[in-house]
Amino acid sequence: MNFKLQLLAFLIVHLSVNAQDIAVDKLLKEKGTLVFYDDFNRTEALPNKEDLGNDWVTNTKRISEDIIQCDLIDNTVVISMSDKAKHGVSMRHEAPFKNGVIQSKFRIFDKKGLGFNIIDRNYEGSSFGHICQVKITPSGIHFRDGKMGQFNWEAMRLKKSKDPKDKAKMKTLLKGTKHVTKYETSINEWHNISILYLDETIKVFIDDRFAAEYTSKGFAHPTKQTFAFSVWGKKAQVDDLKVWSIDKN
């Protein structure tokens, strides 16, 4: 490829990325309705008890014998997974939308990173109403369609089966429900993230730059009822969460 063609290819990619960066802010200005906001600028009422306030719910009591895992520190939330925990840590809040944008500041500290989950506990087609997840790790951006894939009751039934035909059916059912885009996110440093949910496509922007996108059928679930942070590693830190709807009546 000669220099002119290389330059043209670079400009096409660069301008396309910048156009997507600008599009999120424009979209929120034109159609955004703030559904939920929390700056975490407060302290727990009792210092030795996990109490995030503002109607946040965690799974700590169920998985780690009441050891504090979600803690308000310096007007942020530090999410730490206890050695006694039998499951990943999650903190969730009602923030319903169909199409929308989730924005937050975050900091990761290990290779397992931080998950941004969507749940609809009224949906009976998947375990716990899991719909989808975006997970940020130091090396990539992970997309998971839980509704159609991993947490789909039929997929879970097929997974338990010892019949080779069921195993084949499971692989077919799960095909395309997970994807990883290689992307470097530094640890021990603050970043900001915007996640755009638009019908069957999710787009991720980190530090105000387009980072990755993926399309899967379950992403278009009509009621994204609950948002949750999740941690399966050592810890992560979050701040300034905003959940927007871009659906107009």
PDB file of C-alpha atoms in Angstrom:
ATOM      1  CA  MET A   1       0.000   0.000   0.000  1.00  0.00           C
ATOM      2  CA  ASN A   2       1.480   3.355  -1.004  1.00  0.00           C
ATOM      3  CA  PHE A   3       1.676   6.356   1.284  1.00  0.00           C
ATOM      4  CA  LYS A   4      -1.427   8.104  -0.094  1.00  0.00           C
ATOM      5  CA  LEU A   5      -3.572   5.005   0.386  1.00  0.00           C
ATOM      6  CA  GLN A   6      -2.206   4.534   3.898  1.00  0.00           C
ATOM      7  CA  LEU A   7      -3.004   8.155   4.733  1.00  0.00           C
ATOM      8  CA  LEU A   8      -6.501   7.823   3.287  1.00  0.00           C
ATOM      9  CA  ALA A   9      -7.166   4.665   5.318  1.00  0.00           C
ATOM     10  CA  PHE A  10      -5.931   6.386   8.480  1.00  0.00           C
ATOM     11  CA  LEU A  11      -8.142   9.423   7.894  1.00  0.00           C
ATOM     12  CA  ILE A  12     -11.219   7.290   7.235  1.00  0.00           C
ATOM     13  CA  VAL A  13     -10.763   5.359  10.486  1.00  0.00           C
ATOM     14  CA  HIS A  14      -9.793   8.456  12.486  1.00  0.00           C
ATOM     15  CA  LEU A  15     -12.711  10.560  11.276  1.00  0.00           C
ATOM     16  CA  SER A  16     -15.141   7.680  11.745  1.00  0.00           C
ATOM     17  CA  VAL A  17     -14.029   7.222  15.365  1.00  0.00           C
ATOM     18  CA  ASN A  18     -14.231  10.938  16.087  1.00  0.00           C
ATOM     19  CA  ALA A  19     -17.702  11.084  14.560  1.00  0.00           C
ATOM     20  CA  GLN A  20     -18.875   8.362  16.948  1.00  0.00           C
ATOM     21  CA  ASP A  21     -17.318  10.182  19.907  1.00  0.00           C
ATOM     22  CA  ILE A  22     -19.240  13.332  19.067  1.00  0.00           C
ATOM     23  CA  ALA A  23     -22.454  11.390  18.420  1.00  0.00           C
ATOM     24  CA  VAL A  24     -22.930  10.302  22.058  1.00  0.00           C
ATOM     25  CA  ASP A  25     -22.893  13.835  23.464  1.00  0.00           C
ATOM     26  CA  LYS A  26     -25.169  15.013  20.671  1.00  0.00           C
ATOM     27  CA  LEU A  27     -27.534  12.116  21.270  1.00  0.00           C
ATOM     28  CA  LEU A  28     -27.835  12.892  24.987  1.00  0.00           C
ATOM     29  CA  LYS A  29     -28.411  16.596  24.338  1.00  0.00           C
ATOM     30  CA  GLU A  30     -31.159  15.852  21.824  1.00  0.00           C
ATOM     31  CA  LYS A  31     -32.892  12.829  23.357  1.00  0.00           C
ATOM     32  CA  GLY A  32     -31.384  12.101  26.764  1.00  0.00           C
ATOM     33  CA  THR A  33     -33.526  11.852  29.887  1.00  0.00           C
ATOM     34  CA  LEU A  34     -31.621  11.249  33.116  1.00  0.00           C
ATOM     35  CA  VAL A  35     -33.086   8.147  34.788  1.00  0.00           C
ATOM     36  CA  PHE A  36     -30.681   7.829  37.721  1.00  0.00           C
ATOM     37  CA  TYR A  37     -27.646   9.648  39.088  1.00  0.00           C
ATOM     38  CA  ASP A  38     -25.391   9.031  42.070  1.00  0.00           C
ATOM     39  CA  ASP A  39     -22.179  10.882  42.916  1.00  0.00           C
ATOM     40  CA  PHE A  40     -21.633   8.805  46.117  1.00  0.00           C
ATOM     41  CA  ASN A  41     -20.722  11.946  48.053  1.00  0.00           C
ATOM     42  CA  ARG A  42     -21.692  10.608  51.463  1.00  0.00           C
ATOM     43  CA  THR A  43     -20.612   8.233  54.209  1.00  0.00           C
ATOM     44  CA  GLU A  44     -22.272   5.184  55.739  1.00  0.00           C
ATOM     45  CA  ALA A  45     -24.532   5.786  58.719  1.00  0.00           C
ATOM     46  CA  LEU A  46     -22.690   2.990  60.561  1.00  0.00           C
ATOM     47  CA  PRO A  47     -18.956   2.668  59.762  1.00  0.00           C
ATOM     48  CA  ASN A  48     -18.826  -1.085  60.394  1.00  0.00           C
ATOM     49  CA  LYS A  49     -21.869  -1.943  58.314  1.00  0.00           C
ATOM     50  CA  GLU A  50     -22.281  -2.103  54.544  1.00  0.00           C
ATOM     51  CA  ASP A  51     -24.815   0.603  53.801  1.00  0.00           C
ATOM     52  CA  LEU A  52     -24.421   2.446  50.502  1.00  0.00           C
ATOM     53  CA  GLY A  53     -27.635   4.423  50.896  1.00  0.00           C
ATOM     54  CA  ASN A  54     -29.706   5.825  48.037  1.00  0.00           C
ATOM     55  CA  ASP A  55     -31.546   2.467  47.678  1.00  0.00           C
ATOM     56  CA  TRP A  56     -28.540   0.487  46.473  1.00  0.00           C
ATOM     57  CA  VAL A  57     -28.765  -3.279  46.999  1.00  0.00           C
ATOM     58  CA  THR A  58     -25.761  -5.623  47.233  1.00  0.00           C
ATOM     59  CA  ASN A  59     -25.407  -9.401  47.384  1.00  0.00           C
ATOM     60  CA  THR A  60     -22.865  -9.285  50.219  1.00  0.00           C
ATOM     61  CA  LYS A  61     -25.057 -10.808  52.910  1.00  0.00           C
ATOM     62  CA  ARG A  62     -25.806 -13.806  50.697  1.00  0.00           C
ATOM     63  CA  ILE A  63     -22.255 -14.554  49.560  1.00  0.00           C
ATOM     64  CA  SER A  64     -19.707 -13.432  52.153  1.00  0.00           C
ATOM     65  CA  GLU A  65     -21.055 -13.737  55.692  1.00  0.00           C
ATOM     66  CA  ASP A  66     -21.672  -9.988  56.055  1.00  0.00           C
ATOM     67  CA  ILE A  67     -18.044  -9.024  55.370  1.00  0.00           C
ATOM     68  CA  ILE A  68     -18.142  -5.534  53.880  1.00  0.00           C
ATOM     69  CA  GLN A  69     -17.506  -5.665  50.141  1.00  0.00           C
ATOM     70  CA  CYS A  70     -19.038  -2.420  48.878  1.00  0.00           C
ATOM     71  CA  ASP A  71     -17.681   0.537  50.810  1.00  0.00           C
ATOM     72  CA  LEU A  72     -18.064   4.296  50.479  1.00  0.00           C
ATOM     73  CA  ILE A  73     -14.525   5.702  50.585  1.00  0.00           C
ATOM     74  CA  ASP A  74     -13.527   9.283  49.699  1.00  0.00           C
ATOM     75  CA  ASN A  75     -16.872   9.907  47.969  1.00  0.00           C
ATOM     76  CA  THR A  76     -16.480   6.876  45.715  1.00  0.00           C
ATOM     77  CA  VAL A  77     -17.440   3.194  45.993  1.00  0.00           C
ATOM     78  CA  VAL A  78     -14.737   0.557  46.419  1.00  0.00           C
ATOM     79  CA  ILE A  79     -16.038  -2.904  45.494  1.00  0.00           C
ATOM     80  CA  SER A  80     -13.867  -5.663  46.991  1.00  0.00           C
ATOM     81  CA  MET A  81     -14.422  -9.399  46.702  1.00  0.00           C
ATOM     82  CA  SER A  82     -13.930 -11.179  50.010  1.00  0.00           C
ATOM     83  CA  ASP A  83     -11.855 -14.368  50.168  1.00  0.00           C
ATOM     84  CA  LYS A  84     -14.936 -15.970  51.724  1.00  0.00           C
ATOM     85  CA  ALA A  85     -17.260 -14.924  48.909  1.00  0.00           C
ATOM     86  CA  LYS A  86     -18.884 -17.760  46.993  1.00  0.00           C
ATOM     87  CA  HIS A  87     -19.830 -15.553  44.068  1.00  0.00           C
ATOM     88  CA  GLY A  88     -18.828 -12.291  42.446  1.00  0.00           C
ATOM     89  CA  VAL A  89     -19.793  -9.069  44.216  1.00  0.00           C
ATOM     90  CA  SER A  90     -22.609  -6.989  42.791  1.00  0.00           C
ATOM     91  CA  MET A  91     -24.334  -3.740  43.701  1.00  0.00           C
ATOM     92  CA  ARG A  92     -27.511  -2.917  41.837  1.00  0.00           C
ATOM     93  CA  HIS A  93     -30.099  -0.176  41.457  1.00  0.00           C
ATOM     94  CA  GLU A  94     -33.366   0.249  39.599  1.00  0.00           C
ATOM     95  CA  ALA A  95     -32.813   2.433  36.524  1.00  0.00           C
ATOM     96  CA  PRO A  96     -35.230   1.353  33.773  1.00  0.00           C
ATOM     97  CA  PHE A  97     -34.778   2.177  30.102  1.00  0.00           C
ATOM     98  CA  LYS A  98     -35.063   0.495  26.701  1.00  0.00           C
ATOM     99  CA  ASN A  99     -32.432   2.355  24.707  1.00  0.00           C
ATOM    100  CA  GLY A 100     -30.017   4.502  26.655  1.00  0.00           C
ATOM    101  CA  VAL A 101     -26.553   5.368  27.898  1.00  0.00           C
ATOM    102  CA  ILE A 102     -24.715   4.407  31.081  1.00  0.00           C
ATOM    103  CA  GLN A 103     -21.870   6.681  32.135  1.00  0.00           C
ATOM    104  CA  SER A 104     -19.472   6.292  35.037  1.00  0.00           C
ATOM    105  CA  LYS A 105     -15.958   6.868  36.262  1.00  0.00           C
ATOM    106  CA  PHE A 106     -14.101   3.687  37.139  1.00  0.00           C
ATOM    107  CA  ARG A 107     -10.773   2.262  38.181  1.00  0.00           C
ATOM    108  CA  ILE A 108      -9.699  -1.379  37.840  1.00  0.00           C
ATOM    109  CA  PHE A 109      -6.904  -3.078  39.757  1.00  0.00           C
ATOM    110  CA  ASP A 110      -6.511  -6.564  38.286  1.00  0.00           C
ATOM    111  CA  LYS A 111      -7.036  -8.683  35.169  1.00  0.00           C
ATOM    112  CA  LYS A 112     -10.659  -9.512  36.026  1.00  0.00           C
ATOM    113  CA  GLY A 113     -11.727  -5.900  35.783  1.00  0.00           C
ATOM    114  CA  LEU A 114     -15.238  -4.556  36.250  1.00  0.00           C
ATOM    115  CA  GLY A 115     -18.627  -5.583  34.910  1.00  0.00           C
ATOM    116  CA  PHE A 116     -21.494  -3.306  33.891  1.00  0.00           C
ATOM    117  CA  ASN A 117     -24.609  -5.486  34.008  1.00  0.00           C
ATOM    118  CA  ILE A 118     -28.231  -5.146  32.942  1.00  0.00           C
ATOM    119  CA  ILE A 119     -30.892  -7.202  34.746  1.00  0.00           C
ATOM    120  CA  ASP A 120     -34.649  -7.533  34.470  1.00  0.00           C
ATOM    121  CA  ARG A 121     -35.840  -9.641  37.380  1.00  0.00           C
ATOM    122  CA  ASN A 122     -39.351  -9.704  35.898  1.00  0.00           C
ATOM    123  CA  TYR A 123     -38.020 -11.560  32.861  1.00  0.00           C
ATOM    124  CA  GLU A 124     -38.451 -15.297  33.395  1.00  0.00           C
ATOM    125  CA  GLY A 125     -36.468 -16.551  30.414  1.00  0.00           C
ATOM    126  CA  SER A 126     -33.047 -16.315  32.060  1.00  0.00           C
ATOM    127  CA  SER A 127     -31.522 -16.975  35.465  1.00  0.00           C
ATOM    128  CA  PHE A 128     -32.031 -14.004  37.818  1.00  0.00           C
ATOM    129  CA  GLY A 129     -33.226 -12.041  34.781  1.00  0.00           C
ATOM    130  CA  HIS A 130     -29.710 -11.539  33.417  1.00  0.00           C
ATOM    131  CA  ILE A 131     -29.908  -9.619  30.144  1.00  0.00           C
ATOM    132  CA  CYS A 132     -26.425  -8.446  29.168  1.00  0.00           C
ATOM    133  CA  GLN A 133     -22.995  -7.391  30.389  1.00  0.00           C
ATOM    134  CA  VAL A 134     -20.097  -5.235  29.298  1.00  0.00           C
ATOM    135  CA  LYS A 135     -16.905  -6.038  31.196  1.00  0.00           C
ATOM    136  CA  ILE A 136     -13.752  -3.936  31.077  1.00  0.00           C
ATOM    137  CA  THR A 137     -10.438  -5.687  31.703  1.00  0.00           C
ATOM    138  CA  PRO A 138      -6.878  -4.426  31.164  1.00  0.00           C
ATOM    139  CA  SER A 139      -6.664  -6.266  27.840  1.00  0.00           C
ATOM    140  CA  GLY A 140     -10.155  -6.193  26.400  1.00  0.00           C
ATOM    141  CA  ILE A 141     -13.819  -5.250  26.321  1.00  0.00           C
ATOM    142  CA  HIS A 142     -16.084  -8.239  26.865  1.00  0.00           C
ATOM    143  CA  PHE A 143     -19.677  -8.387  25.617  1.00  0.00           C
ATOM    144  CA  ARG A 144     -22.135 -11.003  26.902  1.00  0.00           C
ATOM    145  CA  ASP A 145     -25.712 -11.577  25.825  1.00  0.00           C
ATOM    146  CA  GLY A 146     -26.989 -13.349  28.923  1.00  0.00           C
ATOM    147  CA  LYS A 147     -30.611 -13.377  27.797  1.00  0.00           C
ATOM    148  CA  MET A 148     -29.970 -15.462  24.686  1.00  0.00           C
ATOM    149  CA  GLY A 149     -26.790 -17.158  25.902  1.00  0.00           C
ATOM    150  CA  GLN A 150     -25.137 -18.115  29.163  1.00  0.00           C
ATOM    151  CA  PHE A 151     -28.099 -17.472  31.486  1.00  0.00           C
ATOM    152  CA  ASN A 152     -30.849 -18.606  29.137  1.00  0.00           C
ATOM    153  CA  TRP A 153     -32.726 -21.406  30.897  1.00  0.00           C
ATOM    154  CA  GLU A 154     -32.595 -23.658  27.840  1.00  0.00           C
ATOM    155  CA  ALA A 155     -28.833 -23.176  27.514  1.00  0.00           C
ATOM    156  CA  MET A 156     -28.397 -23.988  31.202  1.00  0.00           C
ATOM    157  CA  ARG A 157     -30.522 -27.135  30.833  1.00  0.00           C
ATOM    158  CA  LEU A 158     -28.522 -28.282  27.824  1.00  0.00           C
ATOM    159  CA  LYS A 159     -25.262 -27.617  29.661  1.00  0.00           C
ATOM    160  CA  LYS A 160     -26.227 -30.079  32.413  1.00  0.00           C
ATOM    161  CA  SER A 161     -27.170 -32.789  29.922  1.00  0.00           C
ATOM    162  CA  LYS A 162     -24.774 -35.654  29.210  1.00  0.00           C
ATOM    163  CA  ASP A 163     -26.299 -36.259  25.786  1.00  0.00           C
ATOM    164  CA  PRO A 164     -23.790 -35.284  23.028  1.00  0.00           C
ATOM    165  CA  LYS A 165     -26.697 -34.024  20.895  1.00  0.00           C
ATOM    166  CA  ASP A 166     -27.672 -31.596  23.664  1.00  0.00           C
ATOM    167  CA  LYS A 167     -24.077 -30.388  23.899  1.00  0.00           C
ATOM    168  CA  ALA A 168     -24.164 -29.637  20.195  1.00  0.00           C
ATOM    169  CA  LYS A 169     -27.477 -27.799  20.603  1.00  0.00           C
ATOM    170  CA  MET A 170     -25.984 -25.761  23.429  1.00  0.00           C
ATOM    171  CA  LYS A 171     -23.031 -24.670  21.291  1.00  0.00           C
ATOM    172  CA  THR A 172     -25.428 -23.597  18.563  1.00  0.00           C
ATOM    173  CA  LEU A 173     -27.564 -21.674  21.049  1.00  0.00           C
ATOM    174  CA  LEU A 174     -24.559 -19.898  22.566  1.00  0.00           C
ATOM    175  CA  LYS A 175     -22.934 -19.014  19.251  1.00  0.00           C
ATOM    176  CA  GLY A 176     -22.463 -15.277  18.914  1.00  0.00           C
ATOM    177  CA  THR A 177     -23.650 -14.455  22.433  1.00  0.00           C
ATOM    178  CA  LYS A 178     -20.144 -13.593  23.657  1.00  0.00           C
ATOM    179  CA  HIS A 179     -17.442 -11.430  22.121  1.00  0.00           C
ATOM    180  CA  VAL A 180     -14.150  -9.870  23.179  1.00  0.00           C
ATOM    181  CA  THR A 181     -12.569  -6.848  21.536  1.00  0.00           C
ATOM    182  CA  LYS A 182      -8.896  -6.328  22.309  1.00  0.00           C
ATOM    183  CA  TYR A 183      -8.487  -2.987  24.023  1.00  0.00           C
ATOM    184  CA  GLU A 184      -5.965  -1.760  26.591  1.00  0.00           C
ATOM    185  CA  THR A 185      -7.278  -0.077  29.738  1.00  0.00           C
ATOM    186  CA  SER A 186      -4.658   0.863  32.297  1.00  0.00           C
ATOM    187  CA  ILE A 187      -5.021  -0.340  35.878  1.00  0.00           C
ATOM    188  CA  ASN A 188      -4.743   1.856  38.989  1.00  0.00           C
ATOM    189  CA  GLU A 189      -5.901   4.876  36.983  1.00  0.00           C
ATOM    190  CA  TRP A 190      -9.279   6.571  36.681  1.00  0.00           C
ATOM    191  CA  HIS A 191     -11.160   6.334  33.403  1.00  0.00           C
ATOM    192  CA  ASN A 192     -14.587   7.401  32.245  1.00  0.00           C
ATOM    193  CA  ILE A 193     -16.929   5.181  30.281  1.00  0.00           C
ATOM    194  CA  SER A 194     -20.080   5.642  28.224  1.00  0.00           C
ATOM    195  CA  ILE A 195     -22.026   2.566  27.155  1.00  0.00           C
ATOM    196  CA  LEU A 196     -24.651   3.124  24.480  1.00  0.00           C
ATOM    197  CA  TYR A 197     -27.501   0.605  24.252  1.00  0.00           C
ATOM    198  CA  LEU A 198     -29.276   1.009  20.925  1.00  0.00           C
ATOM    199  CA  ASP A 199     -31.600  -1.836  19.934  1.00  0.00           C
ATOM    200  CA  GLU A 200     -29.425  -4.920  19.274  1.00  0.00           C
ATOM    201  CA  THR A 201     -26.116  -3.015  19.400  1.00  0.00           C
ATOM    202  CA  ILE A 202     -23.967  -1.915  22.334  1.00  0.00           C
ATOM    203  CA  LYS A 203     -21.196   0.633  21.788  1.00  0.00           C
ATOM    204  CA  VAL A 204     -18.500   1.391  24.357  1.00  0.00           C
ATOM    205  CA  PHE A 205     -16.580   4.661  24.708  1.00  0.00           C
ATOM    206  CA  ILE A 206     -13.655   4.932  27.132  1.00  0.00           C
ATOM    207  CA  ASP A 207     -12.094   8.270  28.013  1.00  0.00           C
ATOM    208  CA  ASP A 208     -14.363   9.932  25.447  1.00  0.00           C
ATOM    209  CA  ARG A 209     -13.100   7.750  22.582  1.00  0.00           C
ATOM    210  CA  PHE A 210     -14.936   4.997  20.737  1.00  0.00           C
ATOM    211  CA  ALA A 211     -13.518   1.660  21.903  1.00  0.00           C
ATOM    212  CA  ALA A 212     -15.716  -1.235  20.731  1.00  0.00           C
ATOM    213  CA  GLU A 213     -19.171  -2.387  19.711  1.00  0.00           C
ATOM    214  CA  TYR A 214     -21.084  -5.630  19.328  1.00  0.00           C
ATOM    215  CA  THR A 215     -24.507  -6.715  18.141  1.00  0.00           C
ATOM    216  CA  SER A 216     -26.592  -9.533  19.617  1.00  0.00           C
ATOM    217  CA  LYS A 217     -30.327 -10.211  19.678  1.00  0.00           C
ATOM    218  CA  GLY A 218     -30.746 -10.144  23.473  1.00  0.00           C
ATOM    219  CA  PHE A 219     -29.319  -6.629  23.740  1.00  0.00           C
ATOM    220  CA  ALA A 220     -32.649  -5.315  22.413  1.00  0.00           C
ATOM    221  CA  HIS A 221     -34.536  -6.522  25.501  1.00  0.00           C
ATOM    222  CA  PRO A 222     -37.292  -3.924  25.921  1.00  0.00           C
ATOM    223  CA  THR A 223     -37.037  -3.372  29.683  1.00  0.00           C
ATOM    224  CA  LYS A 224     -33.534  -2.891  31.030  1.00  0.00           C
ATOM    225  CA  GLN A 225     -34.918  -2.615  34.533  1.00  0.00           C
ATOM    226  CA  THR A 226     -31.853  -2.733  36.784  1.00  0.00           C
ATOM    227  CA  PHE A 227     -28.221  -1.714  36.454  1.00  0.00           C
ATOM    228  CA  ALA A 228     -25.439  -3.435  38.434  1.00  0.00           C
ATOM    229  CA  PHE A 229     -21.693  -3.167  38.898  1.00  0.00           C
ATOM    230  CA  SER A 230     -19.992  -6.544  39.353  1.00  0.00           C
ATOM    231  CA  VAL A 231     -16.523  -7.611  40.474  1.00  0.00           C
ATOM    232  CA  TRP A 232     -15.018 -11.106  40.381  1.00  0.00           C
ATOM    233  CA  GLY A 233     -11.422 -10.101  41.079  1.00  0.00           C
ATOM    234  CA  LYS A 234      -9.609  -8.235  43.841  1.00  0.00           C
ATOM    235  CA  LYS A 235     -11.467  -4.938  43.628  1.00  0.00           C
ATOM    236  CA  ALA A 236     -12.635  -2.049  41.485  1.00  0.00           C
ATOM    237  CA  GLN A 237     -13.657   1.525  42.208  1.00  0.00           C
ATOM    238  CA  VAL A 238     -16.530   3.552  40.729  1.00  0.00           C
ATOM    239  CA  ASP A 239     -17.921   7.064  40.919  1.00  0.00           C
ATOM    240  CA  ASP A 240     -20.386   9.476  39.304  1.00  0.00           C
ATOM    241  CA  LEU A 241     -22.861   7.035  37.783  1.00  0.00           C
ATOM    242  CA  LYS A 242     -25.451   8.353  35.323  1.00  0.00           C
ATOM    243  CA  VAL A 243     -28.115   6.283  33.588  1.00  0.00           C
ATOM    244  CA  TRP A 244     -29.873   7.917  30.635  1.00  0.00           C
ATOM    245  CA  SER A 245     -32.847   6.944  28.527  1.00  0.00           C
ATOM    246  CA  ILE A 246     -32.862   8.052  24.895  1.00  0.00           C
ATOM    247  CA  ASP A 247     -36.374   6.792  24.196  1.00  0.00           C
ATOM    248  CA  LYS A 248     -38.916   9.472  23.429  1.00  0.00           C
ATOM    249  CA  ASN A 249     -42.624   8.845  23.942  1.00  0.00           C
TER     250      ASN A 249
END
